Amino acid sequence: GNTAGIPVATTNPTPTHTLTPTPDNNFSVSYNNLENCLGSWAFKLFIKNTGGSIWQSISLTGSDSNTGFVISHQSNTFKEYAGCVPGLEQGDLTPGESSFVLNVNPGQFGYNPTGNLIFITVKLCSQDNLLGVCKSIPLSFTP
């Protein structure tokens, strides 16, 4: 028969899915040395942003396995010291950027931990006050 009056069906196109890239949040950390300032001691760590995100805050937590002393440091800056002398202070770590950091103000301790096994977890976050996307890396060393 005559099909002129029958409506033609149209199909909607299948939506194209777009992938949301996973943020590349990564960094490396290593023990550098032990710093002493008038009887206060701190660990100097080297941190490098090896990912594509910006890190805004840091936390160092851990303990001395020989004495049980608890290490606790948190900051919204990445600050270096050489003995008692403050060095470079950075507000963030951009991709490819690096910094030395120490467990100072707060976190330094009043004894020489040379020869003791130290366990530390280094946590970096994409926002101040340890907020946003965070990543933690465990580290152990003997100064």
mmCIF file of C-alpha atoms in Angstrom, residues 3-70:
data_model
loop_
_atom_site.group_PDB
_atom_site.id
_atom_site.type_symbol
_atom_site.label_atom_id
_atom_site.label_comp_id
_atom_site.label_asym_id
_atom_site.label_seq_id
_atom_site.Cartn_x
_atom_site.Cartn_y
_atom_site.Cartn_z
ATOM 1 C CA THR A 3 3.292 4.462 2.878
ATOM 2 C CA ALA A 4 3.409 8.244 2.275
ATOM 3 C CA GLY A 5 1.433 9.073 5.417
ATOM 4 C CA ILE A 6 3.427 6.900 7.825
ATOM 5 C CA PRO A 7 5.919 8.864 9.977
ATOM 6 C CA VAL A 8 9.568 7.874 9.670
ATOM 7 C CA ALA A 9 11.266 6.953 12.935
ATOM 8 C CA THR A 10 14.606 8.568 13.731
ATOM 9 C CA THR A 11 17.001 7.275 16.335
ATOM 10 C CA ASN A 12 18.963 9.452 18.697
ATOM 11 C CA PRO A 13 22.724 9.081 18.348
ATOM 12 C CA THR A 14 24.460 7.009 20.994
ATOM 13 C CA PRO A 15 26.155 9.385 23.425
ATOM 14 C CA THR A 16 29.947 9.413 23.250
ATOM 15 C CA HIS A 17 31.520 8.743 26.630
ATOM 16 C CA THR A 18 34.444 10.918 27.578
ATOM 17 C CA LEU A 19 37.000 9.612 30.010
ATOM 18 C CA THR A 20 37.964 11.791 32.937
ATOM 19 C CA PRO A 21 41.715 11.475 33.335
ATOM 20 C CA THR A 22 42.955 10.218 36.683
ATOM 21 C CA PRO A 23 45.128 12.841 38.336
ATOM 22 C CA ASP A 24 48.814 11.978 38.207
ATOM 23 C CA ASN A 25 49.614 12.453 41.886
ATOM 24 C CA ASN A 26 53.067 11.177 42.573
ATOM 25 C CA PHE A 27 56.275 12.094 44.368
ATOM 26 C CA SER A 28 59.540 10.522 45.487
ATOM 27 C CA VAL A 29 61.146 10.860 48.897
ATOM 28 C CA SER A 30 64.535 9.923 50.330
ATOM 29 C CA TYR A 31 66.456 10.446 53.559
ATOM 30 C CA ASN A 32 69.268 12.998 53.139
ATOM 31 C CA ASN A 33 70.860 13.547 56.563
ATOM 32 C CA LEU A 34 70.408 14.488 60.193
ATOM 33 C CA GLU A 35 70.372 18.172 61.224
ATOM 34 C CA ASN A 36 71.249 19.474 64.713
ATOM 35 C CA CYS A 37 70.359 22.893 66.103
ATOM 36 C CA LEU A 38 71.460 23.540 69.694
ATOM 37 C CA GLY A 39 70.547 20.050 70.872
ATOM 38 C CA SER A 40 67.381 19.717 68.773
ATOM 39 C CA TRP A 41 67.551 17.112 66.030
ATOM 40 C CA ALA A 42 65.565 16.676 62.811
ATOM 41 C CA PHE A 43 65.597 14.488 59.720
ATOM 42 C CA LYS A 44 66.312 16.166 56.391
ATOM 43 C CA LEU A 45 64.329 14.541 53.589
ATOM 44 C CA PHE A 46 64.471 15.215 49.852
ATOM 45 C CA ILE A 47 61.084 15.307 48.110
ATOM 46 C CA LYS A 48 60.483 15.610 44.369
ATOM 47 C CA ASN A 49 57.126 16.064 42.646
ATOM 48 C CA THR A 50 57.231 13.403 39.910
ATOM 49 C CA GLY A 51 53.582 13.769 38.898
ATOM 50 C CA GLY A 52 51.381 16.313 37.204
ATOM 51 C CA SER A 53 49.624 17.773 40.253
ATOM 52 C CA ILE A 54 50.623 20.529 42.669
ATOM 53 C CA TRP A 55 51.299 19.593 46.309
ATOM 54 C CA GLN A 56 50.249 22.183 48.937
ATOM 55 C CA SER A 57 50.778 20.531 52.344
ATOM 56 C CA ILE A 58 52.921 17.892 54.041
ATOM 57 C CA SER A 59 52.780 15.588 57.036
ATOM 58 C CA LEU A 60 55.619 13.516 58.495
ATOM 59 C CA THR A 61 54.582 10.877 61.021
ATOM 60 C CA GLY A 62 56.456 7.928 62.428
ATOM 61 C CA SER A 63 58.648 6.705 65.226
ATOM 62 C CA ASP A 64 62.109 5.778 66.378
ATOM 63 C CA SER A 65 62.040 1.988 66.746
ATOM 64 C CA ASN A 66 64.765 2.051 69.433
ATOM 65 C CA THR A 67 63.308 4.704 71.771
ATOM 66 C CA GLY A 68 59.622 4.750 70.758
ATOM 67 C CA PHE A 69 59.794 8.524 70.238
ATOM 68 C CA VAL A 70 56.880 9.618 68.032
#
